[in-house]
Coordinates of C-alpha atoms in Angstrom, one line a residue:
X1 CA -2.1 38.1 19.6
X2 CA -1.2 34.9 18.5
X3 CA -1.5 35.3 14.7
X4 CA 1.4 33.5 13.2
X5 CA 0.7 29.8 13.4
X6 CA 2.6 26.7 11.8
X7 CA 0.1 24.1 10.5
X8 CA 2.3 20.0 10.2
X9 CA 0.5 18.5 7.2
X10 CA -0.8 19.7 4.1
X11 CA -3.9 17.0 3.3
X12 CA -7.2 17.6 4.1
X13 CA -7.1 19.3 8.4
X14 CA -3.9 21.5 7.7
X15 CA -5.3 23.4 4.3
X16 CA -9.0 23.4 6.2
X17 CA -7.6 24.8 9.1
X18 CA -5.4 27.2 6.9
X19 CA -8.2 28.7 5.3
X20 CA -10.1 29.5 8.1
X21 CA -7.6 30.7 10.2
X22 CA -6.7 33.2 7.1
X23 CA -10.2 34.0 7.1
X24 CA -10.1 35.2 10.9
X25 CA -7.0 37.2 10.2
X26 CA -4.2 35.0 11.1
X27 CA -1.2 34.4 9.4
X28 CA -0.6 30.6 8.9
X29 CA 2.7 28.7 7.6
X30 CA 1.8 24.8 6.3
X31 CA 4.1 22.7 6.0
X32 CA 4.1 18.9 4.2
X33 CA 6.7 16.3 3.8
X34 CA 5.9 15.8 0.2
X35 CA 7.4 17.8 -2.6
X36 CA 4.0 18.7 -3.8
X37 CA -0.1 17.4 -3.2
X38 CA -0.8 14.3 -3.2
X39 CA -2.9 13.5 -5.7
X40 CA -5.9 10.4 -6.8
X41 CA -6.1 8.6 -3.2
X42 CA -9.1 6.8 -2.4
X43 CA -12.6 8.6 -2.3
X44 CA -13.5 10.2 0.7
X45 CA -17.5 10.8 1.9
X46 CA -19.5 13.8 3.8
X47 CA -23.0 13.2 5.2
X48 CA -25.1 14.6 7.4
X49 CA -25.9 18.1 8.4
X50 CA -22.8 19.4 10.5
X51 CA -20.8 18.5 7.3
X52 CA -22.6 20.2 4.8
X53 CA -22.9 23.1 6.7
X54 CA -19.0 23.5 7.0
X55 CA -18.8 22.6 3.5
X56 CA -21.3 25.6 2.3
X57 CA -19.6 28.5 5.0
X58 CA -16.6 27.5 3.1
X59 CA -17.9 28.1 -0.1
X60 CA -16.9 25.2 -1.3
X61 CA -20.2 23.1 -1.8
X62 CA -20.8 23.9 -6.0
X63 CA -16.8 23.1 -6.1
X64 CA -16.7 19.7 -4.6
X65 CA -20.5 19.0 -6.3
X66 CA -18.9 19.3 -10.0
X67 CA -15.6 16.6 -8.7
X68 CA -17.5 14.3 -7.2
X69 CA -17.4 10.5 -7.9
X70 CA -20.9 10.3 -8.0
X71 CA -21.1 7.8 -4.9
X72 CA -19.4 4.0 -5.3
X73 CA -21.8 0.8 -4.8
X74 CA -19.9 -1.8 -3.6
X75 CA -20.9 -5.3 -4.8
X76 CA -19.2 -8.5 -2.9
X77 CA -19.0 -11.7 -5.3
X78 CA -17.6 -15.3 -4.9
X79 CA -15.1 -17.1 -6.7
X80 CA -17.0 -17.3 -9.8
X81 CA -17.9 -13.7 -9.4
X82 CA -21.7 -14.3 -8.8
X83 CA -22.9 -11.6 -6.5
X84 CA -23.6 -11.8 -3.1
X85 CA -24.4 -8.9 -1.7
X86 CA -25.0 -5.1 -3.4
X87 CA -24.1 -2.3 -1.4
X88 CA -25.8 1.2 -2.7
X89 CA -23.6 4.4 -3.2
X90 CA -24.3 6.1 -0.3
X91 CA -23.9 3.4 2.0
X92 CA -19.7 4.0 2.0
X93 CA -19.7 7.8 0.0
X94 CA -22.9 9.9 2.4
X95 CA -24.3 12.6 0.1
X96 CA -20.9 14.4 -1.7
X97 CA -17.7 11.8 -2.6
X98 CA -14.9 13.2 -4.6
X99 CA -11.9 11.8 -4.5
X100 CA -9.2 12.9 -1.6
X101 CA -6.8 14.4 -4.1
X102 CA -9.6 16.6 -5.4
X103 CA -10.7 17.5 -2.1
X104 CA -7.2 18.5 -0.9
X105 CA -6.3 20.5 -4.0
X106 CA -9.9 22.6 -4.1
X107 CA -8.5 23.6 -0.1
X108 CA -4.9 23.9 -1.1
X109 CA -6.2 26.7 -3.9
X110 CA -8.4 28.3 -1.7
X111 CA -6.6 28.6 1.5
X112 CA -3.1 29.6 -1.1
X113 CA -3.6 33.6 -1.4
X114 CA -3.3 33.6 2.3
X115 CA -0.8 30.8 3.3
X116 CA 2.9 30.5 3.5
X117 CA 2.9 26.3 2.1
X118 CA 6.3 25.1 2.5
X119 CA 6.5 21.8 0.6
X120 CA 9.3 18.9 0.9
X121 CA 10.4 19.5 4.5
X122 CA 9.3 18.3 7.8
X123 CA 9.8 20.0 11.3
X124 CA 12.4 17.3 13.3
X125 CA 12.3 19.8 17.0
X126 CA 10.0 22.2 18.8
X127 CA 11.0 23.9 22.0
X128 CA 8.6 26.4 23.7
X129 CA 9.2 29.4 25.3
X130 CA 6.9 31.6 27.2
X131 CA 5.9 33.5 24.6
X132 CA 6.6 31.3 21.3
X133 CA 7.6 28.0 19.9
X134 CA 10.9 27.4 18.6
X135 CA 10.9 24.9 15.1
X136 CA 13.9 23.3 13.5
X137 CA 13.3 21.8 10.3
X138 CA 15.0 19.3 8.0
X139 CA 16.1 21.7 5.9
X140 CA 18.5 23.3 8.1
X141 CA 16.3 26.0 8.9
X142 CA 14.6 27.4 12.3
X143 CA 11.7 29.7 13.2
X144 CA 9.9 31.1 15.8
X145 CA 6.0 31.2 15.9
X146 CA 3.4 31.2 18.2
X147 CA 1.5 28.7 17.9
X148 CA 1.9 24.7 16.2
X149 CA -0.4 22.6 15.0
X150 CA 0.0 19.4 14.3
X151 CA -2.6 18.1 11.4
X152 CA -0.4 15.7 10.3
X153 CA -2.8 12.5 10.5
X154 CA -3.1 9.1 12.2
X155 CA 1.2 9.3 12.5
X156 CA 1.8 12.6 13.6
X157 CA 4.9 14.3 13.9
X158 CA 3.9 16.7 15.8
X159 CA 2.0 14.8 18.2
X160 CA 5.3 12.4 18.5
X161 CA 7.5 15.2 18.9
X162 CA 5.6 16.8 21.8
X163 CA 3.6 14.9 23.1
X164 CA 5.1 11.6 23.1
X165 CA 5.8 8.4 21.1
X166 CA 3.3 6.8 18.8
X167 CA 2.6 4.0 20.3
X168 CA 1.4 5.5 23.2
X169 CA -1.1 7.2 21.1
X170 CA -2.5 4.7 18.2
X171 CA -3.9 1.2 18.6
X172 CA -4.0 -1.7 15.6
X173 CA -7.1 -2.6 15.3
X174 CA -6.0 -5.7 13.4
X175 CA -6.3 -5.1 9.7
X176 CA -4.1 -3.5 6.8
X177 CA -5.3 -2.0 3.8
X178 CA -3.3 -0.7 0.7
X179 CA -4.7 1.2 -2.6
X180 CA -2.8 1.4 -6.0
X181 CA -4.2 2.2 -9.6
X182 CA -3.6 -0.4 -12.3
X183 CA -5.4 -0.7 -16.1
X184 CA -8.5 -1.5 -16.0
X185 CA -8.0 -4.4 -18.0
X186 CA -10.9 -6.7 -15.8
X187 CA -13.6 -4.5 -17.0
X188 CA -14.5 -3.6 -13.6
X189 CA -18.0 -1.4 -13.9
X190 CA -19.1 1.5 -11.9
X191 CA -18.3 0.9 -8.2
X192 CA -16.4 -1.9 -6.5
X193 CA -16.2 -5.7 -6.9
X194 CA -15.1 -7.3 -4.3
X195 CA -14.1 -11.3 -3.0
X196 CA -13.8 -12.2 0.0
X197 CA -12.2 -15.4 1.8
X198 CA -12.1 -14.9 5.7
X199 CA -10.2 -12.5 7.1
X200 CA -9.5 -11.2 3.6
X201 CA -10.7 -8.6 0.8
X202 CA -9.4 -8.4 -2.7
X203 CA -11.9 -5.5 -4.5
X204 CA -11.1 -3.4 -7.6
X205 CA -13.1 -0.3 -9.4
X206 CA -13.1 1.8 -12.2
X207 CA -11.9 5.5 -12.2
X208 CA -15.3 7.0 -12.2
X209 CA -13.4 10.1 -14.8
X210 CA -10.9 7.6 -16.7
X211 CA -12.9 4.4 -17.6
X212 CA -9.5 3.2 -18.4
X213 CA -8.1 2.9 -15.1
X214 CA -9.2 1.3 -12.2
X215 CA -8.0 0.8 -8.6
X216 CA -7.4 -1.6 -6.2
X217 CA -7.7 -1.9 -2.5
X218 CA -6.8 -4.9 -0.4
X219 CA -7.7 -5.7 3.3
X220 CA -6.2 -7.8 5.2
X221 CA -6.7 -9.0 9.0
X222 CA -3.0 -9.4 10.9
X223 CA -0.9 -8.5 13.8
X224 CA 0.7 -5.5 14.0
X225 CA 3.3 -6.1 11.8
X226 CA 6.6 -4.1 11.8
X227 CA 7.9 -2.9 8.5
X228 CA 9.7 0.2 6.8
X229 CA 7.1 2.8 6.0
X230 CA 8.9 4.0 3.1
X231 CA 9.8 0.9 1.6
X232 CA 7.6 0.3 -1.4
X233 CA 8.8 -2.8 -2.1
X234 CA 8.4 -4.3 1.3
X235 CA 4.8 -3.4 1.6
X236 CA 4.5 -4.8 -1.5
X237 CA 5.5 -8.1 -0.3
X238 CA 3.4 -8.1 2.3
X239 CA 0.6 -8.1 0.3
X240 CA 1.6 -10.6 -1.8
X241 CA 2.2 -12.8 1.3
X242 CA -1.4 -12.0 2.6
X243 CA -2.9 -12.7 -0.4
X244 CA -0.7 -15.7 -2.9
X245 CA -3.2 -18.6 -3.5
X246 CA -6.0 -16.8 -3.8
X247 CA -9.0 -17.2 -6.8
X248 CA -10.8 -14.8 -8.5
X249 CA -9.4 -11.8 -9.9
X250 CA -6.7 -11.9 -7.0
X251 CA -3.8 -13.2 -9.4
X252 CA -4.1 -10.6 -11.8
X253 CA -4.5 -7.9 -9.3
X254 CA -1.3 -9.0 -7.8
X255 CA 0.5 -8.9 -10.7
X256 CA -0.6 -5.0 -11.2
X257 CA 0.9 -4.5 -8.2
X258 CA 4.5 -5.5 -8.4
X259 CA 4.4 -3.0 -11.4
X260 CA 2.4 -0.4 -9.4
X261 CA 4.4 3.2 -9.3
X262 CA 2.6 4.7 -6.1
X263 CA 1.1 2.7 -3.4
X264 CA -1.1 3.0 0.0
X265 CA -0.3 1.1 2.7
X266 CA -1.0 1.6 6.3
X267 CA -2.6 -0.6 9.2
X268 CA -6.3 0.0 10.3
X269 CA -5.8 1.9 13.6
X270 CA -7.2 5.1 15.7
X271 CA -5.6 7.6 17.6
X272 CA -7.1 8.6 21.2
X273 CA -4.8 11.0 23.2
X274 CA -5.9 12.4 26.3
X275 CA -5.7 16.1 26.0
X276 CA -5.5 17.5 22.4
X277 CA -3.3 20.4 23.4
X278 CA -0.2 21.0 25.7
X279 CA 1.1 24.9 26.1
X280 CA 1.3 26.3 22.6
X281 CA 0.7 23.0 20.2
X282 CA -2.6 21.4 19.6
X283 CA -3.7 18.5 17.7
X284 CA -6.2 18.7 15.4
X285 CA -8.3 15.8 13.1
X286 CA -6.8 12.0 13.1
X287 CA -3.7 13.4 14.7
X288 CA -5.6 13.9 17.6
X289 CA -8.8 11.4 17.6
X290 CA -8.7 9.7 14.2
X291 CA -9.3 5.9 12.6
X292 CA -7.8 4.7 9.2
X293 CA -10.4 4.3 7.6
X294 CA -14.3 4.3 8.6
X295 CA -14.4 6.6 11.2
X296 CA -15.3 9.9 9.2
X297 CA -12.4 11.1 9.7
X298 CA -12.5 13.5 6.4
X299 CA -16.0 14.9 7.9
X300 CA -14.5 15.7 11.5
X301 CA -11.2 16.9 10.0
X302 CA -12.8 20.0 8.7
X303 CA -15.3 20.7 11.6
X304 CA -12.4 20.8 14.1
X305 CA -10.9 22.9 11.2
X306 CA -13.7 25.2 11.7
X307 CA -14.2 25.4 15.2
X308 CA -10.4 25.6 16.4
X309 CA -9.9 28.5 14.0
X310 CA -12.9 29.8 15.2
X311 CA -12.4 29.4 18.9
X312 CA -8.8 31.1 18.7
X313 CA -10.1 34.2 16.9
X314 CA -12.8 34.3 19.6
X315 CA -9.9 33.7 22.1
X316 CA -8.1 37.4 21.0
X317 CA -4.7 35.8 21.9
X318 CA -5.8 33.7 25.0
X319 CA -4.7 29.9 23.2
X320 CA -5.3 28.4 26.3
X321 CA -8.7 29.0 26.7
X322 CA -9.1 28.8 23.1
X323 CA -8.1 24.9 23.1
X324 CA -9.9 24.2 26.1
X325 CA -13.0 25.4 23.7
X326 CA -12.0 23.7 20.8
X327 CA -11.8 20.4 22.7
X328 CA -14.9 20.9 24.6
X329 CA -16.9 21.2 21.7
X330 CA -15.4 18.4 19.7
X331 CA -14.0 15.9 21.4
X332 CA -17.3 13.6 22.3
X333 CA -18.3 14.3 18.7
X334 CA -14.8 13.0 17.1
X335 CA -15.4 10.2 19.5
X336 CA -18.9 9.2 18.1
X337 CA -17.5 9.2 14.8
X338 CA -14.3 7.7 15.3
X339 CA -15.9 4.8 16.7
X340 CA -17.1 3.7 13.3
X341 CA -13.4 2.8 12.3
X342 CA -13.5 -0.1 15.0
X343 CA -15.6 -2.1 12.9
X344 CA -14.4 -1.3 9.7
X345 CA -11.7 -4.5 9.2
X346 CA -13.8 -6.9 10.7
X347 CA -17.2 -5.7 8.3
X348 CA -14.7 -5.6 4.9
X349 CA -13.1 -8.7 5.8
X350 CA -15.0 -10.6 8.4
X351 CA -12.6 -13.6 10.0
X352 CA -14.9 -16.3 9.1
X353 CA -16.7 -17.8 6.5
X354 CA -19.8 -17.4 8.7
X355 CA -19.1 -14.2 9.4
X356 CA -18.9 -13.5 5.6
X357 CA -22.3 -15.2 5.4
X358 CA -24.2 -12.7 8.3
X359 CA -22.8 -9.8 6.9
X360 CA -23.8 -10.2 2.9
X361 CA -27.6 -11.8 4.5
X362 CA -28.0 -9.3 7.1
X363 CA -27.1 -6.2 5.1
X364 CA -29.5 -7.8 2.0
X365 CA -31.9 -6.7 4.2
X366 CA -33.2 -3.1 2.7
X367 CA -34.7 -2.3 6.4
X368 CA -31.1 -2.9 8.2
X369 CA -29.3 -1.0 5.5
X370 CA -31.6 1.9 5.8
X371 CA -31.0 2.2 9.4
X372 CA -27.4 2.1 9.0
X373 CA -27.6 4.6 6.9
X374 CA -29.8 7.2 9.0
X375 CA -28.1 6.4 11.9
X376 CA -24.5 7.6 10.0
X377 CA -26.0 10.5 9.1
X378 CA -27.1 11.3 12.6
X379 CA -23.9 10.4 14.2
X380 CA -22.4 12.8 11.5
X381 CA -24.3 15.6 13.2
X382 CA -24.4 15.5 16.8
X383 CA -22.4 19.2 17.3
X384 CA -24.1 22.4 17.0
X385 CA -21.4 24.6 15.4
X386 CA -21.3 27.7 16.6
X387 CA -20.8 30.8 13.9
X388 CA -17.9 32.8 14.0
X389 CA -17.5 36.3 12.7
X390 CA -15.0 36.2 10.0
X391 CA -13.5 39.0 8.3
X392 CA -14.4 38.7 4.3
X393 CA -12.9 38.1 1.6
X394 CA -12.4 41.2 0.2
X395 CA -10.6 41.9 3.7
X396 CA -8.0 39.4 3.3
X397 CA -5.6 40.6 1.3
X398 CA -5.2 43.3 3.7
X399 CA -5.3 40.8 6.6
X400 CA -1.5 39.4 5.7

């Protein structure tokens, strides 16, 4: 019947998807690169109906209400830090942000009772037979299961490993954008300051629960660059590179950096890949149609978390017809959204100084804002979700 599934990532699709394939009966394996959950991260936003509604049939709505930030105005400044341009809460949060290391803890716990999480190893082979999929790991280990699902984000593994290399998959949309925490020792208030020079952002706000800390995020516009991805130190160069010369607050902020423990660093890009599944393995959130940043990503993740767990318990063991659903469903919704990340770089960090200019006068403009907003929340909710029987809770335990 197709119960025991391995899940590639344990963020925000892989525990999502987790959790409701437990609920449905299934017996799923996740497995996660990192020794343990990643925790802070950058805050991540649901709007709209189709969100909230996955949100609430999770039970996870009161949860998420008592973590959230609260929303995070973002106000632009120049060199002397007079503002330019104030951006409301819900223009970049919708109507619930909490931080992603929140959100992906309140699904690891929940999804947990039912879940086999298997941290610090990664799967490095698949082969598929006709009846299940073979996976090597780095560990040393192998094991057979019928079905893989790669929610293992914009890089995929899983997607590389089956389907093909990355760069047949994800396109640079010309930016890079890195996170790190730091003191808050430039008294940064509620929200986000940010400075801009073209093709540039240097922004920094306070931990909305530790007034003490605070944290950065940079954008830059640039070619696709080619760099170590686990080389800390590298990235960090980069940045400094992008950035030296700079006014404001920039010097300082680069100065927190070189001593920063942790750091986020990752071009702006999105994935588009044909055909979400192939045999026995299916893609699911960025992995298959995501953007860096901007495109709702967090949203759509756990819709196609819902509606892939959903469409294989409706499938009774027929996966094939079960990812044809799944993608059917989704995949002109994932593409609305994803759309939004296309314009992300150039709106944080617009190339020119008139550029700068248009955006901070035209977005002033309360009317303009408030149609950005609206139509976010309507691009949020353009897929009826279907409801899927599910056994209950009190049926889980026996379930596994």
């Amino acid at each position: 019947m197709n119960r025991n599934v391995l899940i590639s990532g344990a963020s925000i699709a892989g525990p999502a998807l987790a959790y409701w394939l437990g609920r449905h009966g299934f017996q799923p394996t996740v497995v996660e690169l990192a020794p343990a959950l990643r925790q802070g991260g950058h805050a991540v936003g649901f709007r709209g109906e189709t969100h909230l509604t996955v949100l609430e049939r999770m039970g996870l709505l009161p949860e998420l209400r008592r973590v959230q930030t609260g929303g995070t105005p973002m106000r632009f400044v120049d060199e002397r830090g007079r503002t330019r341009l104030d951006l409301p809460a819900e223009f970049a949060g919708g109507e619930i942000e909490v931080l992603r290391g929140d959100l992906a803890r309140v699904l690891y716990e929940h999804s947990a009772p039912y879940t086999e999480y298997v941290f610090g190893d990664s799967i490095v082979s698949l082969t598929e037979t006709s009846s299940s999929v073979r996976a090597d790991f780095r560990s040393g280990i192998s094991r057979d299961f019928d079905l893989v699902i790669g929610a293992d984000g914009l890089h995929s593994n899983v997607r590389r490993l089956t389907f093909g290399p990355e760069e047949d998959y994800v396109s640079h949309l010309g930016y890079y954008a890195a996170t790190w925490q730091l003191r808050n020792d430039l008294g940064a208030g509620r929200g986000s300051i940010g400075y801009n020079v073209p093709g540039r952002l240097a922004s920094v706000g306070t931990d909305h629960r530790d007034p003490a800390r605070a944290g950065a995020f940079f954008v830059f516009a640039a070619p696709e660059l080619s760099y170590d991805r686990h080389d800390l130190e590298q990235q960090k160069r980069l940045i400094d590179n992008a950035f030296s010369g700079l006014s404001w607050e920039v010097p300082r902020l680069l100065d927190s950096l070189h001593q920063a423990p942790d750091l986020y660093f990752d071009s702006i890009s999105r994935a588009d890949v044909d055909t979400w599944s192939t045999g026995r393995v299916c893609l699911v959130g960025d992995a298959a149609c995501g953007a860096t940043i901007g495109g709702m990503g967090t949203g759509t993740a756990v819709v196609a978390a819902y509606v892939l767990a959903g469409e294989l318990a409706r499938a009774q063991g027929d996966h094939l017809a079960a990812f044809a659903r799944y993608e059917s469903r989704l995949r002109k919704y994932a593409e609305g959204c994803q759309a939004g990340g296309d314009r992300t770089g150039k709106f944080l960090a617009p190339a020119t100084a008139t550029g700068i200019r248009l955006r901070n006068t035209l977005l002033s403009r309360r009317l303009l804002l408030n149609g950005m907003l609206k139509l976010g929340e309507k691009v949020s909710s353009t897929v009826a979700l279907p409801s899927y029987p599910a056994a209950s809770a009190g049926d889980w335990h026996g379930l596994h």
